[in-house]
Amino acid sequence: MNVKTSSPKIPRKPLSASVARPINELLDLVGQRWTLRILWELRDGPSTFRGLQLRCGNLSPTVLNKRVQALRDADIVELTTSGYALTTLGLELGIKLLDLTKWAERWSRKRAV
Amino acid sequence: MNVKTSSPKIPRKPLSASVARPINELLDLVGQRWTLRILWELRDGPSTFRGLQLRCGNLSPTVLNKRVQALRDADIVELTTSGYALTTLGLELGIKLLDLTKWAERWSRKRAV
DNA sequence: AGCGTTGCTACATTATTGATAGCATATCGT
DNA sequence: ACGATATGCTATCAATAATGTAGCAACGCT
């Protein structure tokens, strides 16, 4: 009694799944590779698709597109005439990330000891 | 002139690579799937390996072990007699994440409109 | 028309994640 | 001592995601 494999309709799991709380939804979103980095790079101002690629170390367009689409769906990023940019909501998140940066610096210093 | 493949010693890239700033190192670490979620679950208190698995929706031990090892290397998580727990450093990060939660709730509310 | 830039897609290859079984050790109750 | 149970963790292999590259269609510019 255990179907398990051989069920082609249910691939496996969307992501962390069972996102009851918003935080889980957020963690799923920003827990994907490159998402946080993209947000971070956009803090400095808008950037074109190819500009973002460069900032992220020549990130492949395949992944970049997936991420920006997800971020656009989430109303965190929008595509403007001057390129991809953080929305109002995204800017707020950017501020939180700035806070993380300060922590990251202390973290790095303490670990170096 | 371009070796590219067939060079088994250099797989391709560690991650985002070229981590000059601590924030990039941090983003690389927490940008991996499940890392943020694990930190989040540990905010509530220590948990055993299998306990963590359950909290993360039966996360496979393969990945969980990779993540906790990385977090231990980063002095963010430690293995105590009562299971995996956040270090002092990790607790600080947990507080930042709490802040993220509040944002996530507002985010969720605004999007629902 | 020709050139450069834009966002983005297709494709094949490689890396990561996933589910499952199971090991070695430790602790518990009997 | 013995088995039952729980611990952290590894091995193996299938499934999924990321990567690198080439290239398309649309736009503006000259």
mmCIF file of C-alpha atoms (C1' of nucleotides) in Angstrom:
data_model
loop_
_atom_site.group_PDB
_atom_site.id
_atom_site.type_symbol
_atom_site.label_atom_id
_atom_site.label_comp_id
_atom_site.label_asym_id
_atom_site.label_seq_id
_atom_site.Cartn_x
_atom_site.Cartn_y
_atom_site.Cartn_z
ATOM 1 C CA MET A 1 0.000 0.000 0.000
ATOM 2 C CA ASN A 2 2.157 2.740 -1.201
ATOM 3 C CA VAL A 3 1.978 4.098 -4.695
ATOM 4 C CA LYS A 4 5.156 6.109 -4.580
ATOM 5 C CA THR A 5 6.724 5.873 -8.035
ATOM 6 C CA SER A 6 5.072 5.160 -11.357
ATOM 7 C CA SER A 7 2.607 7.985 -10.871
ATOM 8 C CA PRO A 8 3.441 10.370 -13.698
ATOM 9 C CA LYS A 9 0.832 12.964 -12.873
ATOM 10 C CA ILE A 10 2.351 13.996 -9.599
ATOM 11 C CA PRO A 11 5.964 14.821 -10.382
ATOM 12 C CA ARG A 12 7.094 15.020 -6.815
ATOM 13 C CA LYS A 13 6.656 18.269 -5.041
ATOM 14 C CA PRO A 14 6.361 21.880 -6.189
ATOM 15 C CA LEU A 15 8.908 23.197 -3.771
ATOM 16 C CA SER A 16 8.757 23.207 -0.020
ATOM 17 C CA ALA A 17 5.067 22.764 -0.556
ATOM 18 C CA SER A 18 2.402 23.172 2.068
ATOM 19 C CA VAL A 19 3.012 26.855 2.351
ATOM 20 C CA ALA A 20 0.580 27.757 5.034
ATOM 21 C CA ARG A 21 2.334 30.863 6.276
ATOM 22 C CA PRO A 22 3.519 33.742 4.117
ATOM 23 C CA ILE A 23 7.003 33.331 5.467
ATOM 24 C CA ASN A 24 7.201 29.911 3.930
ATOM 25 C CA GLU A 25 6.097 31.273 0.637
ATOM 26 C CA LEU A 26 8.754 33.933 0.902
ATOM 27 C CA LEU A 27 11.415 31.453 1.940
ATOM 28 C CA ASP A 28 10.509 29.311 -1.032
ATOM 29 C CA LEU A 29 10.853 32.266 -3.332
ATOM 30 C CA VAL A 30 14.082 33.749 -2.037
ATOM 31 C CA GLY A 31 15.446 30.328 -1.152
ATOM 32 C CA GLN A 32 16.004 29.627 -4.812
ATOM 33 C CA ARG A 33 19.436 30.059 -6.166
ATOM 34 C CA TRP A 34 20.200 33.566 -7.413
ATOM 35 C CA THR A 35 16.977 35.169 -6.204
ATOM 36 C CA LEU A 36 18.528 36.932 -3.244
ATOM 37 C CA ARG A 37 21.503 37.903 -5.325
ATOM 38 C CA ILE A 38 19.274 39.435 -7.978
ATOM 39 C CA LEU A 39 17.402 41.441 -5.379
ATOM 40 C CA TRP A 40 20.678 42.546 -3.967
ATOM 41 C CA GLU A 41 21.972 43.760 -7.300
ATOM 42 C CA LEU A 42 18.777 45.670 -7.972
ATOM 43 C CA ARG A 43 19.204 47.614 -4.761
ATOM 44 C CA ASP A 44 21.721 49.781 -6.588
ATOM 45 C CA GLY A 45 19.116 50.806 -9.113
ATOM 46 C CA PRO A 46 17.428 49.446 -12.207
ATOM 47 C CA SER A 47 19.275 47.205 -14.573
ATOM 48 C CA THR A 48 18.640 45.654 -17.945
ATOM 49 C CA PHE A 49 18.329 41.949 -18.414
ATOM 50 C CA ARG A 50 21.814 41.654 -19.767
ATOM 51 C CA GLY A 51 23.088 44.064 -17.150
ATOM 52 C CA LEU A 52 21.729 41.815 -14.447
ATOM 53 C CA GLN A 53 23.399 38.877 -16.076
ATOM 54 C CA LEU A 54 26.748 40.581 -15.886
ATOM 55 C CA ARG A 55 26.262 41.701 -12.299
ATOM 56 C CA CYS A 56 25.517 38.112 -11.359
ATOM 57 C CA GLY A 57 28.637 36.759 -12.983
ATOM 58 C CA ASN A 58 27.185 35.978 -16.387
ATOM 59 C CA LEU A 59 24.242 34.137 -15.021
ATOM 60 C CA SER A 60 22.558 32.145 -17.736
ATOM 61 C CA PRO A 61 19.514 33.830 -19.265
ATOM 62 C CA THR A 62 17.471 30.712 -18.651
ATOM 63 C CA VAL A 63 17.722 30.984 -14.905
ATOM 64 C CA LEU A 64 17.636 34.735 -14.821
ATOM 65 C CA ASN A 65 14.417 34.798 -16.733
ATOM 66 C CA LYS A 66 12.837 32.245 -14.436
ATOM 67 C CA ARG A 67 13.803 34.295 -11.425
ATOM 68 C CA VAL A 68 12.693 37.661 -12.672
ATOM 69 C CA GLN A 69 9.406 36.171 -13.788
ATOM 70 C CA ALA A 70 8.850 34.791 -10.308
ATOM 71 C CA LEU A 71 9.825 38.095 -8.757
ATOM 72 C CA ARG A 72 7.483 39.929 -11.084
ATOM 73 C CA ASP A 73 4.685 37.567 -10.189
ATOM 74 C CA ALA A 74 5.429 38.355 -6.589
ATOM 75 C CA ASP A 75 5.232 42.110 -7.169
ATOM 76 C CA ILE A 76 8.755 42.525 -5.960
ATOM 77 C CA VAL A 77 10.321 43.400 -9.281
ATOM 78 C CA GLU A 78 8.902 45.102 -12.341
ATOM 79 C CA LEU A 79 10.111 45.723 -15.856
ATOM 80 C CA THR A 80 10.295 49.442 -16.563
ATOM 81 C CA THR A 81 11.604 51.442 -19.478
ATOM 82 C CA SER A 82 14.952 51.680 -17.748
ATOM 83 C CA GLY A 83 15.131 47.961 -17.133
ATOM 84 C CA TYR A 84 14.258 45.735 -14.230
ATOM 85 C CA ALA A 85 13.612 47.571 -11.009
ATOM 86 C CA LEU A 86 12.394 46.919 -7.497
ATOM 87 C CA THR A 87 8.797 47.806 -6.822
ATOM 88 C CA THR A 88 7.760 49.671 -3.701
ATOM 89 C CA LEU A 89 7.343 46.325 -2.041
ATOM 90 C CA GLY A 90 10.700 45.194 -3.351
ATOM 91 C CA LEU A 91 12.417 48.272 -2.020
ATOM 92 C CA GLU A 92 11.186 47.437 1.449
ATOM 93 C CA LEU A 93 12.636 43.999 1.085
ATOM 94 C CA GLY A 94 15.860 45.567 -0.130
ATOM 95 C CA ILE A 95 16.110 47.493 3.104
ATOM 96 C CA LYS A 96 15.814 44.292 5.077
ATOM 97 C CA LEU A 97 18.544 42.823 2.948
ATOM 98 C CA LEU A 98 20.740 45.801 3.706
ATOM 99 C CA ASP A 99 20.296 44.918 7.325
ATOM 100 C CA LEU A 100 21.426 41.412 6.508
ATOM 101 C CA THR A 101 24.555 42.870 4.951
ATOM 102 C CA LYS A 102 25.603 44.490 8.176
ATOM 103 C CA TRP A 103 25.156 41.201 9.913
ATOM 104 C CA ALA A 104 27.121 39.445 7.188
ATOM 105 C CA GLU A 105 30.050 41.748 7.786
ATOM 106 C CA ARG A 106 30.130 41.076 11.499
ATOM 107 C CA TRP A 107 29.704 37.397 10.756
ATOM 108 C CA SER A 108 32.656 37.434 8.406
ATOM 109 C CA ARG A 109 34.803 39.245 10.928
ATOM 110 C CA LYS A 110 34.001 36.862 13.763
ATOM 111 C CA ARG A 111 34.637 33.815 11.637
ATOM 112 C CA ALA A 112 37.987 35.122 10.453
ATOM 113 C CA VAL A 113 39.300 34.968 14.017
ATOM 114 C CA MET B 1 41.824 27.511 -27.375
ATOM 115 C CA ASN B 2 39.192 26.665 -24.910
ATOM 116 C CA VAL B 3 39.312 23.568 -22.804
ATOM 117 C CA LYS B 4 35.843 23.841 -21.376
ATOM 118 C CA THR B 5 34.761 20.215 -21.074
ATOM 119 C CA SER B 6 36.928 17.152 -20.547
ATOM 120 C CA SER B 7 38.692 18.856 -17.673
ATOM 121 C CA PRO B 8 37.560 16.845 -14.686
ATOM 122 C CA LYS B 9 39.435 18.833 -12.086
ATOM 123 C CA ILE B 10 37.545 22.063 -12.602
ATOM 124 C CA PRO B 11 33.856 21.168 -12.521
ATOM 125 C CA ARG B 12 32.601 24.557 -13.545
ATOM 126 C CA LYS B 13 31.978 26.971 -10.763
ATOM 127 C CA PRO B 14 31.612 26.600 -6.997
ATOM 128 C CA LEU B 15 28.485 28.677 -6.776
ATOM 129 C CA SER B 16 28.121 32.352 -7.455
ATOM 130 C CA ALA B 17 31.879 32.357 -7.196
ATOM 131 C CA SER B 18 34.080 35.387 -6.867
ATOM 132 C CA VAL B 19 32.696 36.211 -3.481
ATOM 133 C CA ALA B 20 34.473 39.409 -2.725
ATOM 134 C CA ARG B 21 32.076 40.782 -0.159
ATOM 135 C CA PRO B 22 30.729 38.919 2.854
ATOM 136 C CA ILE B 23 27.221 39.571 1.707
ATOM 137 C CA ASN B 24 27.849 37.525 -1.380
ATOM 138 C CA GLU B 25 29.175 34.713 0.701
ATOM 139 C CA LEU B 26 26.084 34.923 2.855
ATOM 140 C CA LEU B 27 23.780 35.090 -0.127
ATOM 141 C CA ASP B 28 25.483 32.032 -1.556
ATOM 142 C CA LEU B 29 24.974 30.188 1.685
ATOM 143 C CA VAL B 30 21.391 31.093 2.408
ATOM 144 C CA GLY B 31 20.544 31.144 -1.281
ATOM 145 C CA GLN B 32 20.647 27.388 -1.350
ATOM 146 C CA ARG B 33 17.401 25.603 -1.191
ATOM 147 C CA TRP B 34 16.268 24.755 2.337
ATOM 148 C CA THR B 35 18.953 26.732 4.134
ATOM 149 C CA LEU B 36 16.674 29.601 5.068
ATOM 150 C CA ARG B 37 13.934 27.200 5.967
ATOM 151 C CA ILE B 38 16.226 25.261 8.264
ATOM 152 C CA LEU B 39 17.303 28.434 10.015
ATOM 153 C CA TRP B 40 13.715 29.389 10.339
ATOM 154 C CA GLU B 41 12.728 26.116 11.932
ATOM 155 C CA LEU B 42 15.594 26.320 14.390
ATOM 156 C CA ARG B 43 14.368 29.669 15.653
ATOM 157 C CA ASP B 44 11.780 27.774 17.664
ATOM 158 C CA GLY B 45 14.502 25.919 19.506
ATOM 159 C CA PRO B 46 16.863 23.006 18.993
ATOM 160 C CA SER B 47 15.805 20.038 16.959
ATOM 161 C CA THR B 48 17.223 16.644 16.153
ATOM 162 C CA PHE B 49 18.265 15.673 12.674
ATOM 163 C CA ARG B 50 15.130 13.682 12.125
ATOM 164 C CA GLY B 51 13.071 16.359 13.802
ATOM 165 C CA LEU B 52 14.373 18.881 11.343
ATOM 166 C CA GLN B 53 13.538 16.547 8.530
ATOM 167 C CA LEU B 54 9.935 16.396 9.636
ATOM 168 C CA ARG B 55 9.659 20.138 10.140
ATOM 169 C CA CYS B 56 10.890 20.646 6.615
ATOM 170 C CA GLY B 57 8.355 18.284 5.126
ATOM 171 C CA ASN B 58 10.426 15.122 5.165
ATOM 172 C CA LEU B 59 13.419 16.719 3.611
ATOM 173 C CA SER B 60 15.828 14.084 2.392
ATOM 174 C CA PRO B 61 18.749 13.396 4.726
ATOM 175 C CA THR B 62 21.165 13.892 1.866
ATOM 176 C CA VAL B 63 20.292 17.529 1.477
ATOM 177 C CA LEU B 64 19.686 18.175 5.140
ATOM 178 C CA ASN B 65 23.104 16.902 6.023
ATOM 179 C CA LYS B 66 24.743 19.043 3.383
ATOM 180 C CA ARG B 67 22.946 22.090 4.674
ATOM 181 C CA VAL B 68 23.614 21.592 8.350
ATOM 182 C CA GLN B 69 27.255 20.865 7.597
ATOM 183 C CA ALA B 70 27.516 24.133 5.713
ATOM 184 C CA LEU B 71 25.749 25.977 8.498
ATOM 185 C CA ARG B 72 28.047 24.420 11.060
ATOM 186 C CA ASP B 73 31.063 25.416 9.020
ATOM 187 C CA ALA B 74 29.660 28.905 9.017
ATOM 188 C CA ASP B 75 29.274 28.952 12.807
ATOM 189 C CA ILE B 76 25.584 29.578 12.448
ATOM 190 C CA VAL B 77 24.406 26.214 13.669
ATOM 191 C CA GLU B 78 25.934 23.741 16.103
ATOM 192 C CA LEU B 79 25.175 20.201 17.151
ATOM 193 C CA THR B 80 24.422 20.053 20.861
ATOM 194 C CA THR B 81 23.225 17.298 23.129
ATOM 195 C CA SER B 82 19.675 18.426 22.539
ATOM 196 C CA GLY B 83 20.090 18.409 18.794
ATOM 197 C CA TYR B 84 20.900 21.048 16.232
ATOM 198 C CA ALA B 85 20.714 24.586 17.542
ATOM 199 C CA LEU B 86 21.491 28.101 16.456
ATOM 200 C CA THR B 87 24.746 29.555 17.727
ATOM 201 C CA THR B 88 24.944 33.070 19.116
ATOM 202 C CA LEU B 89 25.701 34.216 15.624
ATOM 203 C CA GLY B 90 22.833 32.167 14.268
ATOM 204 C CA LEU B 91 20.411 33.663 16.754
ATOM 205 C CA GLU B 92 21.274 37.112 15.494
ATOM 206 C CA LEU B 93 20.540 35.984 12.009
ATOM 207 C CA GLY B 94 17.296 34.476 13.249
ATOM 208 C CA ILE B 95 16.235 37.880 14.505
ATOM 209 C CA LYS B 96 16.834 39.369 11.086
ATOM 210 C CA LEU B 97 14.769 36.603 9.625
ATOM 211 C CA LEU B 98 11.978 37.380 12.042
ATOM 212 C CA ASP B 99 12.029 40.848 10.630
ATOM 213 C CA LEU B 100 11.679 39.317 7.201
ATOM 214 C CA THR B 101 8.618 37.470 8.418
ATOM 215 C CA LYS B 102 6.826 40.653 9.290
ATOM 216 C CA TRP B 103 7.550 41.933 5.846
ATOM 217 C CA ALA B 104 6.333 38.669 4.343
ATOM 218 C CA GLU B 105 3.003 39.108 6.051
ATOM 219 C CA ARG B 106 2.492 42.586 4.713
ATOM 220 C CA TRP B 107 3.648 41.386 1.337
ATOM 221 C CA SER B 108 1.132 38.587 1.370
ATOM 222 C CA ARG B 109 -1.658 40.928 2.352
ATOM 223 C CA LYS B 110 -0.890 43.444 -0.355
ATOM 224 C CA ARG B 111 -0.661 40.790 -3.011
ATOM 225 C CA ALA B 112 -3.979 39.258 -2.035
ATOM 226 C CA VAL B 113 -5.737 42.468 -3.045
ATOM 227 C "C1'" DA C 1 18.708 48.778 -45.162
ATOM 228 C "C1'" DG C 2 22.265 47.824 -41.775
ATOM 229 C "C1'" DC C 3 23.798 47.866 -36.920
ATOM 230 C "C1'" DG C 4 23.390 47.488 -32.066
ATOM 231 C "C1'" DT C 5 20.548 46.733 -28.168
ATOM 232 C "C1'" DT C 6 16.673 44.900 -25.947
ATOM 233 C "C1'" DG C 7 14.202 40.671 -23.583
ATOM 234 C "C1'" DC C 8 13.997 36.076 -24.035
ATOM 235 C "C1'" DT C 9 13.891 30.899 -25.817
ATOM 236 C "C1'" DA C 10 15.914 26.209 -27.419
ATOM 237 C "C1'" DC C 11 18.995 22.924 -26.819
ATOM 238 C "C1'" DA C 12 22.336 19.669 -24.898
ATOM 239 C "C1'" DT C 13 25.324 18.936 -20.941
ATOM 240 C "C1'" DT C 14 26.361 18.983 -16.112
ATOM 241 C "C1'" DA C 15 25.191 19.660 -11.288
ATOM 242 C "C1'" DT C 16 21.962 19.494 -7.624
ATOM 243 C "C1'" DT C 17 18.162 17.629 -5.359
ATOM 244 C "C1'" DG C 18 15.191 13.916 -4.359
ATOM 245 C "C1'" DA C 19 13.464 9.348 -2.263
ATOM 246 C "C1'" DT C 20 14.750 5.221 -0.269
ATOM 247 C "C1'" DA C 21 17.376 1.806 2.172
ATOM 248 C "C1'" DG C 22 20.378 1.059 5.477
ATOM 249 C "C1'" DC C 23 24.619 1.489 8.623
ATOM 250 C "C1'" DA C 24 26.936 2.377 13.240
ATOM 251 C "C1'" DT C 25 26.339 4.035 17.630
ATOM 252 C "C1'" DA C 26 23.775 5.089 21.818
ATOM 253 C "C1'" DT C 27 20.020 4.626 25.064
ATOM 254 C "C1'" DC C 28 16.201 2.549 26.972
ATOM 255 C "C1'" DG C 29 13.230 -1.037 29.086
ATOM 256 C "C1'" DT C 30 13.106 -5.858 30.630
ATOM 257 C "C1'" DA D 1 22.575 -9.313 28.193
ATOM 258 C "C1'" DC D 2 18.897 -8.701 24.847
ATOM 259 C "C1'" DG D 3 15.909 -6.539 21.706
ATOM 260 C "C1'" DA D 4 13.518 -2.339 20.547
ATOM 261 C "C1'" DT D 5 14.120 2.275 19.519
ATOM 262 C "C1'" DA D 6 16.335 6.680 18.352
ATOM 263 C "C1'" DT D 7 20.299 9.051 17.036
ATOM 264 C "C1'" DG D 8 23.308 11.168 13.020
ATOM 265 C "C1'" DC D 9 24.521 10.082 8.715
ATOM 266 C "C1'" DT D 10 26.000 7.628 4.050
ATOM 267 C "C1'" DA D 11 25.154 5.054 -0.427
ATOM 268 C "C1'" DT D 12 22.706 4.611 -4.413
ATOM 269 C "C1'" DC D 13 20.193 5.949 -8.181
ATOM 270 C "C1'" DA D 14 16.177 8.601 -10.413
ATOM 271 C "C1'" DA D 15 14.319 13.154 -11.186
ATOM 272 C "C1'" DT D 16 14.867 18.019 -11.483
ATOM 273 C "C1'" DA D 17 17.238 22.336 -11.941
ATOM 274 C "C1'" DA D 18 21.149 25.030 -13.471
ATOM 275 C "C1'" DT D 19 24.607 26.037 -16.985
ATOM 276 C "C1'" DG D 20 26.697 27.536 -21.458
ATOM 277 C "C1'" DT D 21 25.883 28.549 -26.010
ATOM 278 C "C1'" DA D 22 23.528 29.960 -30.014
ATOM 279 C "C1'" DG D 23 20.158 32.483 -31.764
ATOM 280 C "C1'" DC D 24 15.407 34.744 -32.499
ATOM 281 C "C1'" DA D 25 12.073 38.728 -32.807
ATOM 282 C "C1'" DA D 26 11.306 43.529 -31.739
ATOM 283 C "C1'" DC D 27 12.897 47.990 -31.165
ATOM 284 C "C1'" DG D 28 15.568 52.323 -32.014
ATOM 285 C "C1'" DC D 29 19.175 54.677 -34.478
ATOM 286 C "C1'" DT D 30 21.736 56.368 -38.558
#
